[in-house]
Amino acid sequence: MSVSPSASPSSVSTSVSVAASGPSQADLFDFVRRTAADTELIDSLPLDPEGRTWVRLEGPGGSEAWLIGWPPGTGTGWHDHADSVGAFLTASGELKENSLAARLPTDGWKTLELSDGVDRERRLPSGQGRAFGRHHVHEVLNESPERHAISVHAYYPPLPQIRRYSRSGPILRLEQVERPEDWQ
C-alpha cells in the first residue's frame, strides 16, 4: 500500500475542536507556550544524563500534559498518539521533528510502503513548537551531542494508546501498541 502526501498539513494556527467540551489544537498550543515560559517549572525538572525524564502536568480542559527532559542524542522513535490531537514546544535546547505529511490508515495494517514526498523535517529551537491532528506519525529527537533539551507536550483526549513504528527507507512497520498502563 502506498501513502501519498496530505493535501492539508496541520499547522499551529489550526483550531480543531475534538469535542464540544475539550480543548482545541490552538488551546493546547497556547498551554504549552505559556507553560514553557515558566522558567521556575522548567528549571525544576530533574535531568538524567542517559535517559529521558518526565513529569505529568495538569493540562487544560481535561487534557494530558507532560514536561520532558531529553539528554543529548535521545529520541522517541516513530510513533503516533492515536485519536488524540496535540501540541508540543521546546522550552530549552533544540529538538528536531521528523513527520509524515500523509494520512495513514488507522487499523488493519502491519506494513506500509510510503510514497516519495511524504517526509517532513522541522527544527524546533527554544520557543518553537507545533500543534498536530489525530494519527500524526512522527519522531522527536535531541540531536545535540552535549546539551539537554526540555519540552512541554499536551494531548486531548488523554492518550488512549501510542502506536510505535519502525522505519527502513520507505517501509513503515507497526511494531507495538502501548496503553496508559504501560507508562505508569
PDB file of C-alpha atoms in Angstrom:
ATOM      1  CA  MET A   1       0.000   0.000   0.000  1.00  0.00           C
ATOM      2  CA  SER A   2       1.357   3.445  -0.873  1.00  0.00           C
ATOM      3  CA  VAL A   3       0.555   6.602   1.011  1.00  0.00           C
ATOM      4  CA  SER A   4       0.668   9.982  -0.722  1.00  0.00           C
ATOM      5  CA  PRO A   5       1.277  13.431   0.782  1.00  0.00           C
ATOM      6  CA  SER A   6      -1.665  15.021   2.539  1.00  0.00           C
ATOM      7  CA  ALA A   7      -3.293  17.980   0.841  1.00  0.00           C
ATOM      8  CA  SER A   8      -3.613  19.962   4.064  1.00  0.00           C
ATOM      9  CA  PRO A   9      -0.829  19.521   6.647  1.00  0.00           C
ATOM     10  CA  SER A  10      -1.647  20.545  10.202  1.00  0.00           C
ATOM     11  CA  SER A  11      -0.356  23.856  11.456  1.00  0.00           C
ATOM     12  CA  VAL A  12      -0.090  25.748  14.691  1.00  0.00           C
ATOM     13  CA  SER A  13      -2.851  28.159  13.706  1.00  0.00           C
ATOM     14  CA  THR A  14      -5.369  25.376  13.081  1.00  0.00           C
ATOM     15  CA  SER A  15      -8.119  25.288  15.714  1.00  0.00           C
ATOM     16  CA  VAL A  16      -9.938  21.993  15.522  1.00  0.00           C
ATOM     17  CA  SER A  17     -12.199  21.128  18.427  1.00  0.00           C
ATOM     18  CA  VAL A  18     -12.104  17.423  19.292  1.00  0.00           C
ATOM     19  CA  ALA A  19     -15.224  17.570  21.403  1.00  0.00           C
ATOM     20  CA  ALA A  20     -17.561  20.382  22.339  1.00  0.00           C
ATOM     21  CA  SER A  21     -16.103  20.497  25.852  1.00  0.00           C
ATOM     22  CA  GLY A  22     -12.468  19.651  25.009  1.00  0.00           C
ATOM     23  CA  PRO A  23      -9.548  21.918  24.157  1.00  0.00           C
ATOM     24  CA  SER A  24      -8.627  22.553  20.509  1.00  0.00           C
ATOM     25  CA  GLN A  25      -5.165  22.253  18.967  1.00  0.00           C
ATOM     26  CA  ALA A  26      -4.839  26.031  19.394  1.00  0.00           C
ATOM     27  CA  ASP A  27      -5.784  25.753  23.093  1.00  0.00           C
ATOM     28  CA  LEU A  28      -3.180  23.037  23.604  1.00  0.00           C
ATOM     29  CA  PHE A  29      -0.537  25.056  21.777  1.00  0.00           C
ATOM     30  CA  ASP A  30      -1.325  28.119  23.900  1.00  0.00           C
ATOM     31  CA  PHE A  31      -0.965  25.965  27.034  1.00  0.00           C
ATOM     32  CA  VAL A  32       2.437  24.520  26.026  1.00  0.00           C
ATOM     33  CA  ARG A  33       3.669  28.006  25.039  1.00  0.00           C
ATOM     34  CA  ARG A  34       2.658  29.527  28.387  1.00  0.00           C
ATOM     35  CA  THR A  35       3.979  26.547  30.369  1.00  0.00           C
ATOM     36  CA  ALA A  36       7.344  26.607  28.557  1.00  0.00           C
ATOM     37  CA  ALA A  37       7.705  30.264  29.564  1.00  0.00           C
ATOM     38  CA  ASP A  38       7.526  29.278  33.277  1.00  0.00           C
ATOM     39  CA  THR A  39      11.281  29.204  33.927  1.00  0.00           C
ATOM     40  CA  GLU A  40      10.833  28.043  37.533  1.00  0.00           C
ATOM     41  CA  LEU A  41       8.913  24.968  36.346  1.00  0.00           C
ATOM     42  CA  ILE A  42      11.359  24.258  33.513  1.00  0.00           C
ATOM     43  CA  ASP A  43      14.354  24.560  35.848  1.00  0.00           C
ATOM     44  CA  SER A  44      12.707  22.176  38.376  1.00  0.00           C
ATOM     45  CA  LEU A  45      12.775  19.175  36.004  1.00  0.00           C
ATOM     46  CA  PRO A  46      15.429  16.677  37.113  1.00  0.00           C
ATOM     47  CA  LEU A  47      17.689  15.793  34.172  1.00  0.00           C
ATOM     48  CA  ASP A  48      19.266  12.370  33.721  1.00  0.00           C
ATOM     49  CA  PRO A  49      22.476  12.144  31.661  1.00  0.00           C
ATOM     50  CA  GLU A  50      21.333   8.974  29.880  1.00  0.00           C
ATOM     51  CA  GLY A  51      17.537   8.674  29.773  1.00  0.00           C
ATOM     52  CA  ARG A  52      14.559  10.930  29.247  1.00  0.00           C
ATOM     53  CA  THR A  53      12.849  12.272  32.353  1.00  0.00           C
ATOM     54  CA  TRP A  54       9.271  13.491  32.618  1.00  0.00           C
ATOM     55  CA  VAL A  55       6.728  14.990  34.959  1.00  0.00           C
ATOM     56  CA  ARG A  56       2.991  14.862  34.349  1.00  0.00           C
ATOM     57  CA  LEU A  57       1.254  18.257  34.404  1.00  0.00           C
ATOM     58  CA  GLU A  58      -2.366  19.360  34.649  1.00  0.00           C
ATOM     59  CA  GLY A  59      -3.405  20.281  31.126  1.00  0.00           C
ATOM     60  CA  PRO A  60      -6.342  22.483  30.124  1.00  0.00           C
ATOM     61  CA  GLY A  61      -9.865  21.087  29.884  1.00  0.00           C
ATOM     62  CA  GLY A  62      -9.034  17.529  30.921  1.00  0.00           C
ATOM     63  CA  SER A  63      -6.045  17.180  28.604  1.00  0.00           C
ATOM     64  CA  GLU A  64      -2.910  15.213  29.419  1.00  0.00           C
ATOM     65  CA  ALA A  65       0.317  17.223  29.635  1.00  0.00           C
ATOM     66  CA  TRP A  66       3.984  16.407  30.182  1.00  0.00           C
ATOM     67  CA  LEU A  67       7.256  18.210  30.851  1.00  0.00           C
ATOM     68  CA  ILE A  68      10.007  16.115  29.241  1.00  0.00           C
ATOM     69  CA  GLY A  69      13.811  16.269  29.535  1.00  0.00           C
ATOM     70  CA  TRP A  70      15.855  14.962  26.598  1.00  0.00           C
ATOM     71  CA  PRO A  71      19.524  14.042  27.156  1.00  0.00           C
ATOM     72  CA  PRO A  72      21.890  14.573  24.222  1.00  0.00           C
ATOM     73  CA  GLY A  73      21.327  12.076  21.420  1.00  0.00           C
ATOM     74  CA  THR A  74      17.925  10.759  22.571  1.00  0.00           C
ATOM     75  CA  GLY A  75      14.634  10.437  20.723  1.00  0.00           C
ATOM     76  CA  THR A  76      11.226   8.834  20.705  1.00  0.00           C
ATOM     77  CA  GLY A  77      11.341   6.631  17.632  1.00  0.00           C
ATOM     78  CA  TRP A  78       8.456   6.743  15.147  1.00  0.00           C
ATOM     79  CA  HIS A  79       5.028   6.800  16.839  1.00  0.00           C
ATOM     80  CA  ASP A  80       1.561   8.345  16.820  1.00  0.00           C
ATOM     81  CA  HIS A  81      -0.898   9.392  19.515  1.00  0.00           C
ATOM     82  CA  ALA A  82      -3.937   7.546  18.137  1.00  0.00           C
ATOM     83  CA  ASP A  83      -7.134   9.606  18.378  1.00  0.00           C
ATOM     84  CA  SER A  84      -5.599  12.488  20.350  1.00  0.00           C
ATOM     85  CA  VAL A  85      -4.734  15.901  18.978  1.00  0.00           C
ATOM     86  CA  GLY A  86      -1.674  17.505  20.499  1.00  0.00           C
ATOM     87  CA  ALA A  87       0.908  20.228  20.716  1.00  0.00           C
ATOM     88  CA  PHE A  88       4.476  20.477  21.917  1.00  0.00           C
ATOM     89  CA  LEU A  89       7.025  23.240  22.294  1.00  0.00           C
ATOM     90  CA  THR A  90      10.739  23.292  23.050  1.00  0.00           C
ATOM     91  CA  ALA A  91      11.360  25.181  26.300  1.00  0.00           C
ATOM     92  CA  SER A  92      15.152  24.767  26.312  1.00  0.00           C
ATOM     93  CA  GLY A  93      17.680  23.481  23.783  1.00  0.00           C
ATOM     94  CA  GLU A  94      16.579  22.328  20.334  1.00  0.00           C
ATOM     95  CA  LEU A  95      14.515  19.401  19.120  1.00  0.00           C
ATOM     96  CA  LYS A  96      14.040  18.000  15.635  1.00  0.00           C
ATOM     97  CA  GLU A  97      10.752  16.511  14.462  1.00  0.00           C
ATOM     98  CA  ASN A  98      10.573  14.126  11.523  1.00  0.00           C
ATOM     99  CA  SER A  99       6.981  13.544  10.442  1.00  0.00           C
ATOM    100  CA  LEU A 100       4.852  12.167   7.653  1.00  0.00           C
ATOM    101  CA  ALA A 101       2.663  14.538   5.653  1.00  0.00           C
ATOM    102  CA  ALA A 102       0.186  11.784   4.888  1.00  0.00           C
ATOM    103  CA  ARG A 103      -2.894  10.261   6.428  1.00  0.00           C
ATOM    104  CA  LEU A 104      -2.278   6.644   7.291  1.00  0.00           C
ATOM    105  CA  PRO A 105      -4.946   4.010   7.736  1.00  0.00           C
ATOM    106  CA  THR A 106      -5.587   3.713  11.466  1.00  0.00           C
ATOM    107  CA  ASP A 107      -6.161  -0.031  11.706  1.00  0.00           C
ATOM    108  CA  GLY A 108      -5.793  -3.266   9.786  1.00  0.00           C
ATOM    109  CA  TRP A 109      -2.191  -2.982   8.595  1.00  0.00           C
ATOM    110  CA  LYS A 110       1.271  -4.010   9.765  1.00  0.00           C
ATOM    111  CA  THR A 111       3.467  -2.721   6.913  1.00  0.00           C
ATOM    112  CA  LEU A 112       3.115   0.257   4.566  1.00  0.00           C
ATOM    113  CA  GLU A 113       5.250   1.465   1.686  1.00  0.00           C
ATOM    114  CA  LEU A 114       5.374   5.259   1.817  1.00  0.00           C
ATOM    115  CA  SER A 115       5.334   7.332  -1.360  1.00  0.00           C
ATOM    116  CA  ASP A 116       8.014   9.881  -2.212  1.00  0.00           C
ATOM    117  CA  GLY A 117       7.427  13.360  -0.804  1.00  0.00           C
ATOM    118  CA  VAL A 118       5.745  12.422   2.496  1.00  0.00           C
ATOM    119  CA  ASP A 119       8.723  13.185   4.750  1.00  0.00           C
ATOM    120  CA  ARG A 120       8.833  16.469   6.666  1.00  0.00           C
ATOM    121  CA  GLU A 121      11.566  17.786   8.956  1.00  0.00           C
ATOM    122  CA  ARG A 122      11.258  20.635  11.459  1.00  0.00           C
ATOM    123  CA  ARG A 123      13.930  22.156  13.655  1.00  0.00           C
ATOM    124  CA  LEU A 124      12.367  23.447  16.855  1.00  0.00           C
ATOM    125  CA  PRO A 125      14.741  25.652  18.859  1.00  0.00           C
ATOM    126  CA  SER A 126      13.739  27.053  22.235  1.00  0.00           C
ATOM    127  CA  GLY A 127      10.384  28.848  21.986  1.00  0.00           C
ATOM    128  CA  GLN A 128       9.276  26.974  18.852  1.00  0.00           C
ATOM    129  CA  GLY A 129       6.721  24.188  18.631  1.00  0.00           C
ATOM    130  CA  ARG A 130       3.727  22.894  16.755  1.00  0.00           C
ATOM    131  CA  ALA A 131       0.236  21.512  17.035  1.00  0.00           C
ATOM    132  CA  PHE A 132      -0.927  18.384  15.239  1.00  0.00           C
ATOM    133  CA  GLY A 133      -4.056  16.415  14.499  1.00  0.00           C
ATOM    134  CA  ARG A 134      -5.197  12.870  15.130  1.00  0.00           C
ATOM    135  CA  HIS A 135      -2.997   9.986  13.954  1.00  0.00           C
ATOM    136  CA  HIS A 136       0.029  12.266  13.366  1.00  0.00           C
ATOM    137  CA  VAL A 137       3.050   9.974  12.825  1.00  0.00           C
ATOM    138  CA  HIS A 138       6.390  11.448  13.896  1.00  0.00           C
ATOM    139  CA  GLU A 139       9.609  11.054  15.818  1.00  0.00           C
ATOM    140  CA  VAL A 140      11.193  13.695  18.051  1.00  0.00           C
ATOM    141  CA  LEU A 141      14.960  13.889  18.558  1.00  0.00           C
ATOM    142  CA  ASN A 142      17.539  15.830  20.534  1.00  0.00           C
ATOM    143  CA  GLU A 143      20.473  15.688  18.131  1.00  0.00           C
ATOM    144  CA  SER A 144      22.766  17.841  20.272  1.00  0.00           C
ATOM    145  CA  PRO A 145      25.928  15.971  21.267  1.00  0.00           C
ATOM    146  CA  GLU A 146      26.255  17.850  24.568  1.00  0.00           C
ATOM    147  CA  ARG A 147      23.107  19.767  25.568  1.00  0.00           C
ATOM    148  CA  HIS A 148      19.841  18.618  27.141  1.00  0.00           C
ATOM    149  CA  ALA A 149      16.563  19.828  25.667  1.00  0.00           C
ATOM    150  CA  ILE A 150      13.326  20.315  27.591  1.00  0.00           C
ATOM    151  CA  SER A 151       9.853  20.382  26.066  1.00  0.00           C
ATOM    152  CA  VAL A 152       6.201  20.673  27.069  1.00  0.00           C
ATOM    153  CA  HIS A 153       3.552  18.398  25.485  1.00  0.00           C
ATOM    154  CA  ALA A 154      -0.264  18.302  25.729  1.00  0.00           C
ATOM    155  CA  TYR A 155      -2.811  15.855  24.273  1.00  0.00           C
ATOM    156  CA  TYR A 156      -6.589  15.689  24.145  1.00  0.00           C
ATOM    157  CA  PRO A 157      -8.257  13.421  24.804  1.00  0.00           C
ATOM    158  CA  PRO A 158      -5.710  11.926  27.218  1.00  0.00           C
ATOM    159  CA  LEU A 159      -3.662   9.365  25.325  1.00  0.00           C
ATOM    160  CA  PRO A 160      -5.688   6.181  24.799  1.00  0.00           C
ATOM    161  CA  GLN A 161      -2.674   4.487  23.227  1.00  0.00           C
ATOM    162  CA  ILE A 162       0.581   5.090  21.377  1.00  0.00           C
ATOM    163  CA  ARG A 163       1.418   3.069  18.306  1.00  0.00           C
ATOM    164  CA  ARG A 164       5.168   2.562  17.785  1.00  0.00           C
ATOM    165  CA  TYR A 165       6.662   2.006  14.338  1.00  0.00           C
ATOM    166  CA  SER A 166       9.987   1.048  12.809  1.00  0.00           C
ATOM    167  CA  ARG A 167      11.121   2.674   9.599  1.00  0.00           C
ATOM    168  CA  SER A 168      13.513   1.403   6.941  1.00  0.00           C
ATOM    169  CA  GLY A 169      13.595   3.695   3.915  1.00  0.00           C
ATOM    170  CA  PRO A 170      10.038   3.887   2.567  1.00  0.00           C
ATOM    171  CA  ILE A 171       8.824   0.928   4.679  1.00  0.00           C
ATOM    172  CA  LEU A 172       6.911   1.734   7.879  1.00  0.00           C
ATOM    173  CA  ARG A 173       6.049  -1.187  10.172  1.00  0.00           C
ATOM    174  CA  LEU A 174       3.716  -1.227  13.153  1.00  0.00           C
ATOM    175  CA  GLU A 175       5.775  -2.776  15.958  1.00  0.00           C
ATOM    176  CA  GLN A 176       3.865  -2.232  19.196  1.00  0.00           C
ATOM    177  CA  VAL A 177       0.729  -0.695  20.690  1.00  0.00           C
ATOM    178  CA  GLU A 178       1.184   0.794  24.168  1.00  0.00           C
ATOM    179  CA  ARG A 179      -1.635   1.674  26.543  1.00  0.00           C
ATOM    180  CA  PRO A 180      -1.540   4.099  29.509  1.00  0.00           C
ATOM    181  CA  GLU A 181      -0.904   1.276  31.992  1.00  0.00           C
ATOM    182  CA  ASP A 182       2.370   0.576  30.142  1.00  0.00           C
ATOM    183  CA  TRP A 183       3.702   4.074  31.025  1.00  0.00           C
ATOM    184  CA  GLN A 184       2.935   4.064  34.744  1.00  0.00           C
TER     185      GLN A 184
END
